[in-house]
Amino acid sequence: MSEVAEERTRPVVEPALFRQLLGCFPTGVAVITTRTPDGRPAGLTCNSFSSVSLEPPLVLFSLRNASRLRDTFLGAESFAINILAERQDALSGRFASSKIEDKFEGVGWQPGLLGMPLIDDCLASFECSVFARHEAGDHTVFIGEVRHMAAGGGDHALVFYKGAYMMLAESLRKLVVQGQLGDADVDEAYRTLYGTLLRLACERADDAELAAVEDAVDAIEAHPGDASRQDRIESASRFFRAIAAAGHNQALMLMAQTMTGVLRERMTHVLPVRARPDLFPLRRNVARGLRRRDADAAVAALDELIAQLRKG
């Protein structure tokens, strides 16, 4: 087969879906630090840190080729990995921000034995000399040989999952299971969040995204009467995920992912899960409002759907 023919038959990997599915793998969060040529500390947030080898002790991280710090790391002979604790989410955001010029301003840190910046109160730190660098697609992979390491005082790691920190999702999950999250608060959150997403979707969604909402409604209506609880939970989650995707707002989509987790917990531990054919027209009206780009109608149907769900 020719190279041209092979290229044509190669499966298409849609970038947005690829990124979304990669997010299904929970990772820790680290701040990678080094020194600029004039000795100033530099660093960035990273969740691509991984171990490579025990003998010799090797670790790696990958850096976008478009990163402003790529040349700094390419010119450095050493770097440090700072593993963030759960309470250090603000540090993660700080070192990930492109709007903060001096990332280290107000941040406690000490130079390590190799002179690399070690951030205070991290779970663990590794000072590494550069072992190898490899270009890989739109990233550069840096492999470091660990020269010094130390444990910090924290107990829980900051975890990144599906584009969001797990702290909020886990806290909400516990509140739901313990019955401490009020129904009125949850309903108001759903109305506000998904009402906004519906209005955005009416402006921004393409035909495929509108069809995805309609397909989700079809799937719910197609359930047999003896469908399992898990199947019903998945179908309900799919409906709300489709609305979130159609809104084309990454920040709201992350919030929606958290709320989907709340929905799953409520349907698993709190709400009765059974066939509700009386709700079919309401979901269908949400989809119809979207298809007509009638935001008021779609939001009104969603409000009624949430109200009827509460009545059980």
Short mmCIF file of C-alpha atoms in Angstrom, two decimals:
data_model
loop_
_atom_site.label_atom_id
_atom_site.label_comp_id
_atom_site.label_asym_id
_atom_site.label_seq_id
_atom_site.Cartn_x
_atom_site.Cartn_y
_atom_site.Cartn_z
CA MET A 1 0.00 0.00 0.00
CA SER A 2 1.35 3.44 -0.92
CA GLU A 3 2.01 6.06 1.76
CA VAL A 4 -0.80 8.21 0.34
CA ALA A 5 -3.29 5.33 0.46
CA GLU A 6 -2.18 4.42 3.97
CA GLU A 7 -2.69 8.02 5.09
CA ARG A 8 -6.22 8.03 3.67
CA THR A 9 -7.20 4.81 5.45
CA ARG A 10 -5.68 5.76 8.80
CA PRO A 11 -8.39 6.27 11.45
CA VAL A 12 -9.05 9.92 12.22
CA VAL A 13 -8.27 10.85 15.83
CA GLU A 14 -10.39 13.88 16.69
CA PRO A 15 -8.23 16.16 18.89
CA ALA A 16 -10.96 17.30 21.29
CA LEU A 17 -12.12 13.73 21.95
CA PHE A 18 -8.51 12.54 22.28
CA ARG A 19 -7.89 15.18 24.94
CA GLN A 20 -11.15 14.32 26.71
CA LEU A 21 -10.37 10.60 26.83
CA LEU A 22 -6.83 11.20 28.07
CA GLY A 23 -8.47 13.06 30.94
CA CYS A 24 -10.04 9.78 32.07
CA PHE A 25 -6.66 8.84 33.54
CA PRO A 26 -6.19 10.58 36.91
CA THR A 27 -2.76 12.10 37.45
CA GLY A 28 -0.88 13.88 40.15
CA VAL A 29 0.19 17.49 39.67
CA ALA A 30 3.75 18.77 39.85
CA VAL A 31 5.57 22.04 39.40
CA ILE A 32 8.74 21.56 37.34
CA THR A 33 11.43 24.09 38.21
CA THR A 34 14.83 25.08 36.90
CA ARG A 35 17.06 28.15 36.59
CA THR A 36 17.32 30.62 33.72
CA PRO A 37 20.80 31.32 32.30
CA ASP A 38 21.10 34.33 34.61
CA GLY A 39 20.14 32.27 37.66
CA ARG A 40 16.51 33.29 38.15
CA PRO A 41 14.04 30.56 39.20
CA ALA A 42 11.60 29.37 36.54
CA GLY A 43 8.79 26.86 36.70
CA LEU A 44 5.55 25.55 35.29
CA THR A 45 2.70 23.25 36.23
CA CYS A 46 2.78 19.77 34.76
CA ASN A 47 0.74 16.56 35.05
CA SER A 48 2.84 14.54 32.59
CA PHE A 49 5.42 13.53 35.22
CA SER A 50 6.17 9.81 35.29
CA SER A 51 8.76 7.36 36.53
CA VAL A 52 10.92 5.66 33.89
CA SER A 53 13.52 3.45 35.56
CA LEU A 54 14.66 2.33 39.00
CA GLU A 55 18.25 1.57 37.98
CA PRO A 56 19.36 4.15 37.20
CA PRO A 57 16.63 6.25 38.86
CA LEU A 58 15.00 8.05 35.93
CA VAL A 59 11.87 10.20 35.68
CA LEU A 60 10.35 12.21 32.85
CA PHE A 61 8.03 15.05 32.03
CA SER A 62 6.88 16.44 28.70
CA LEU A 63 6.68 20.09 27.71
CA ARG A 64 4.72 21.70 24.89
CA ASN A 65 7.00 22.97 22.15
CA ALA A 66 4.98 26.19 22.20
CA SER A 67 5.78 26.78 25.89
CA ARG A 68 7.57 30.03 26.67
CA LEU A 69 9.89 28.06 28.97
CA ARG A 70 10.91 25.43 26.43
CA ASP A 71 14.18 27.16 25.55
CA THR A 72 14.93 27.65 29.24
CA PHE A 73 14.55 23.94 29.93
CA LEU A 74 16.44 23.00 26.76
CA GLY A 75 19.37 25.08 27.96
CA ALA A 76 19.32 23.77 31.53
CA GLU A 77 21.38 20.84 32.75
CA SER A 78 19.19 20.22 35.81
CA PHE A 79 15.57 20.52 36.90
CA ALA A 80 13.42 19.68 39.90
CA ILE A 81 10.06 17.94 40.24
CA ASN A 82 7.86 19.32 43.04
CA ILE A 83 4.87 17.04 43.76
CA LEU A 84 1.97 19.19 44.96
CA ALA A 85 -0.17 18.39 47.98
CA GLU A 86 -3.95 18.66 47.88
CA ARG A 87 -3.95 22.06 49.58
CA GLN A 88 -1.56 23.51 46.98
CA ASP A 89 -4.12 23.86 44.18
CA ALA A 90 -3.55 27.63 44.15
CA LEU A 91 0.13 27.02 43.40
CA SER A 92 -0.85 24.77 40.52
CA GLY A 93 -2.99 27.53 39.07
CA ARG A 94 -0.28 30.13 39.62
CA PHE A 95 2.42 28.20 37.77
CA ALA A 96 -0.01 27.31 34.99
CA SER A 97 -1.07 30.92 34.39
CA SER A 98 0.28 32.82 31.40
CA LYS A 99 -0.76 36.11 33.01
CA ILE A 100 1.58 35.96 36.02
CA GLU A 101 5.04 37.13 35.05
CA ASP A 102 6.93 36.29 38.25
CA LYS A 103 5.58 32.90 39.27
CA PHE A 104 7.79 32.77 42.37
CA GLU A 105 6.67 36.07 43.88
CA GLY A 106 5.32 35.30 47.35
CA VAL A 107 6.03 31.56 46.97
CA GLY A 108 8.16 29.88 49.61
CA TRP A 109 11.06 27.89 48.17
CA GLN A 110 14.64 26.89 48.87
CA PRO A 111 17.53 25.97 46.57
CA GLY A 112 18.27 22.26 46.54
CA LEU A 113 21.66 20.60 46.49
CA LEU A 114 21.82 21.13 42.73
CA GLY A 115 20.61 24.69 43.15
CA MET A 116 17.17 23.92 41.73
CA PRO A 117 14.13 25.66 43.30
CA LEU A 118 12.36 23.33 45.74
CA ILE A 119 8.91 24.60 46.71
CA ASP A 120 8.00 24.54 50.39
CA ASP A 121 5.49 22.03 51.78
CA CYS A 122 5.28 19.76 48.72
CA LEU A 123 4.63 16.05 49.14
CA ALA A 124 7.98 15.17 47.59
CA SER A 125 10.73 16.68 45.50
CA PHE A 126 13.28 15.25 43.07
CA GLU A 127 16.34 17.10 41.83
CA CYS A 128 17.50 15.71 38.51
CA SER A 129 20.28 16.12 36.02
CA VAL A 130 19.20 15.94 32.39
CA PHE A 131 19.63 12.38 31.11
CA ALA A 132 18.05 12.81 27.66
CA ARG A 133 15.74 15.00 25.61
CA HIS A 134 13.49 13.75 22.83
CA GLU A 135 11.18 15.63 20.49
CA ALA A 136 7.83 13.84 20.23
CA GLY A 137 5.14 15.47 18.10
CA ASP A 138 4.19 18.84 19.55
CA HIS A 139 6.01 18.13 22.84
CA THR A 140 9.57 17.60 24.04
CA VAL A 141 10.18 14.80 26.52
CA PHE A 142 12.76 15.50 29.22
CA ILE A 143 14.24 12.50 31.04
CA GLY A 144 16.07 13.24 34.26
CA GLU A 145 18.33 11.16 36.47
CA VAL A 146 17.41 11.69 40.11
CA ARG A 147 20.34 13.02 42.12
CA HIS A 148 18.59 14.08 45.31
CA MET A 149 15.09 13.58 46.67
CA ALA A 150 13.13 14.41 49.79
CA ALA A 151 9.71 13.74 51.30
CA GLY A 152 7.45 16.54 52.51
CA GLY A 153 4.87 16.65 55.25
CA GLY A 154 1.57 16.38 53.38
CA ASP A 155 -0.67 13.33 53.32
CA HIS A 156 -2.83 13.74 50.21
CA ALA A 157 -1.80 14.53 46.66
CA LEU A 158 -3.43 17.07 44.38
CA VAL A 159 -5.13 14.96 41.72
CA PHE A 160 -6.20 16.06 38.24
CA TYR A 161 -9.03 14.13 36.57
CA LYS A 162 -11.10 14.92 33.46
CA GLY A 163 -9.80 18.45 33.31
CA ALA A 164 -10.48 19.33 36.95
CA TYR A 165 -9.02 18.88 40.41
CA MET A 166 -10.67 16.03 42.26
CA MET A 167 -10.98 17.91 45.58
CA LEU A 168 -14.26 19.63 44.72
CA ALA A 169 -15.77 16.56 43.10
CA GLU A 170 -14.74 14.38 46.04
CA SER A 171 -16.10 16.88 48.57
CA LEU A 172 -19.43 17.06 46.76
CA ARG A 173 -19.54 13.28 46.48
CA LYS A 174 -19.13 12.91 50.24
CA LEU A 175 -21.82 15.51 50.93
CA VAL A 176 -24.24 13.69 48.63
CA VAL A 177 -23.58 10.28 50.18
CA GLN A 178 -23.94 11.72 53.68
CA GLY A 179 -27.17 13.49 52.75
CA GLN A 180 -25.74 16.90 53.60
CA LEU A 181 -26.21 18.51 50.19
CA GLY A 182 -29.66 20.08 50.05
CA ASP A 183 -31.98 19.19 47.18
CA ALA A 184 -32.89 22.84 46.60
CA ASP A 185 -29.22 23.81 46.32
CA VAL A 186 -28.50 21.02 43.85
CA ASP A 187 -31.54 21.87 41.74
CA GLU A 188 -30.62 25.55 41.67
CA ALA A 189 -27.08 24.66 40.62
CA TYR A 190 -28.39 22.49 37.79
CA ARG A 191 -30.82 25.14 36.59
CA THR A 192 -28.19 27.86 36.63
CA LEU A 193 -25.37 25.85 35.07
CA TYR A 194 -27.28 23.95 32.40
CA GLY A 195 -29.58 26.87 31.68
CA THR A 196 -26.49 28.91 30.80
CA LEU A 197 -25.07 26.05 28.74
CA LEU A 198 -28.36 25.69 26.85
CA ARG A 199 -28.35 29.38 25.96
CA LEU A 200 -24.77 29.12 24.73
CA ALA A 201 -25.59 25.95 22.80
CA CYS A 202 -28.41 27.72 20.98
CA GLU A 203 -25.82 30.17 19.69
CA ARG A 204 -22.81 27.92 19.16
CA ALA A 205 -23.77 24.26 18.67
CA ASP A 206 -23.32 22.66 15.27
CA ASP A 207 -25.70 20.10 13.79
CA ALA A 208 -23.68 17.15 15.08
CA GLU A 209 -23.83 18.46 18.64
CA LEU A 210 -27.57 19.06 18.41
CA ALA A 211 -27.93 15.52 17.10
CA ALA A 212 -25.91 14.23 20.07
CA VAL A 213 -28.47 15.73 22.46
CA GLU A 214 -31.30 14.18 20.46
CA ASP A 215 -29.52 10.81 20.40
CA ALA A 216 -29.16 10.96 24.18
CA VAL A 217 -32.91 11.54 24.50
CA ASP A 218 -33.57 8.62 22.13
CA ALA A 219 -31.35 6.36 24.24
CA ILE A 220 -33.27 7.19 27.42
CA GLU A 221 -36.62 6.53 25.75
CA ALA A 222 -35.35 3.24 24.29
CA HIS A 223 -34.59 1.70 27.69
CA PRO A 224 -36.64 -1.41 28.43
CA GLY A 225 -38.65 -1.38 31.62
CA ASP A 226 -36.17 -3.69 33.34
CA ALA A 227 -33.09 -1.67 32.39
CA SER A 228 -30.43 -1.70 35.09
CA ARG A 229 -29.80 1.20 37.43
CA GLN A 230 -26.35 1.65 35.91
CA ASP A 231 -27.76 1.89 32.37
CA ARG A 232 -30.26 4.53 33.45
CA ILE A 233 -27.57 6.51 35.27
CA GLU A 234 -25.31 6.41 32.22
CA SER A 235 -28.11 7.57 29.92
CA ALA A 236 -29.01 10.48 32.20
CA SER A 237 -25.34 11.48 32.41
CA ARG A 238 -25.02 11.27 28.63
CA PHE A 239 -27.92 13.70 28.18
CA PHE A 240 -26.30 16.35 30.37
CA ARG A 241 -22.84 15.74 28.90
CA ALA A 242 -24.21 16.38 25.42
CA ILE A 243 -25.69 19.70 26.53
CA ALA A 244 -22.40 20.70 28.15
CA ALA A 245 -20.39 19.86 25.02
CA ALA A 246 -22.78 21.86 22.84
CA GLY A 247 -22.21 24.98 24.94
CA HIS A 248 -18.57 25.37 23.84
CA ASN A 249 -17.33 26.86 27.11
CA GLN A 250 -14.44 24.96 28.64
CA ALA A 251 -14.82 26.42 32.14
CA LEU A 252 -18.53 25.62 32.29
CA MET A 253 -17.85 22.17 30.87
CA LEU A 254 -15.48 21.44 33.75
CA MET A 255 -18.17 22.53 36.20
CA ALA A 256 -20.64 20.33 34.35
CA GLN A 257 -18.32 17.33 34.74
CA THR A 258 -18.37 17.88 38.49
CA MET A 259 -22.16 18.19 38.50
CA THR A 260 -22.41 14.98 36.47
CA GLY A 261 -20.50 13.29 39.28
CA VAL A 262 -23.03 14.69 41.74
CA LEU A 263 -25.86 13.36 39.57
CA ARG A 264 -24.31 9.90 39.54
CA GLU A 265 -23.92 9.86 43.31
CA ARG A 266 -27.48 11.05 43.88
CA MET A 267 -28.90 8.45 41.50
CA THR A 268 -26.77 5.76 43.13
CA HIS A 269 -27.35 6.62 46.78
CA VAL A 270 -30.27 9.05 47.12
CA LEU A 271 -32.81 9.20 44.31
CA PRO A 272 -35.02 6.32 43.18
CA VAL A 273 -34.03 5.18 39.70
CA ARG A 274 -36.91 3.84 37.65
CA ALA A 275 -38.59 4.27 34.31
CA ARG A 276 -40.14 7.74 33.99
CA PRO A 277 -41.99 7.90 30.66
CA ASP A 278 -43.74 11.02 31.94
CA LEU A 279 -40.41 12.83 31.58
CA PHE A 280 -39.85 11.84 27.95
CA PRO A 281 -41.73 14.86 26.51
CA LEU A 282 -39.76 17.25 28.73
CA ARG A 283 -36.37 16.01 27.56
CA ARG A 284 -37.69 16.00 24.03
CA ASN A 285 -38.76 19.63 24.46
CA VAL A 286 -35.25 20.54 25.59
CA ALA A 287 -33.86 18.99 22.41
CA ARG A 288 -36.50 20.67 20.25
CA GLY A 289 -35.79 24.05 21.78
CA LEU A 290 -32.11 23.56 21.00
CA ARG A 291 -32.84 22.47 17.45
CA ARG A 292 -34.94 25.62 16.90
CA ARG A 293 -32.28 27.75 18.61
CA ASP A 294 -35.02 28.86 20.99
CA ALA A 295 -33.12 29.36 24.23
CA ASP A 296 -36.14 30.40 26.30
CA ALA A 297 -38.07 27.27 25.30
CA ALA A 298 -35.11 24.97 25.97
CA VAL A 299 -34.43 26.49 29.39
CA ALA A 300 -38.13 26.39 30.35
CA ALA A 301 -38.28 22.70 29.43
CA LEU A 302 -35.16 22.03 31.51
CA ASP A 303 -36.64 23.85 34.52
CA GLU A 304 -39.79 21.74 34.27
CA LEU A 305 -37.74 18.57 33.87
CA ILE A 306 -35.79 19.31 37.07
CA ALA A 307 -39.01 20.15 38.94
CA GLN A 308 -40.65 16.88 37.89
CA LEU A 309 -37.55 14.87 38.74
CA ARG A 310 -37.76 16.28 42.25
CA LYS A 311 -41.38 15.17 42.61
CA GLY A 312 -40.29 11.60 41.89
#
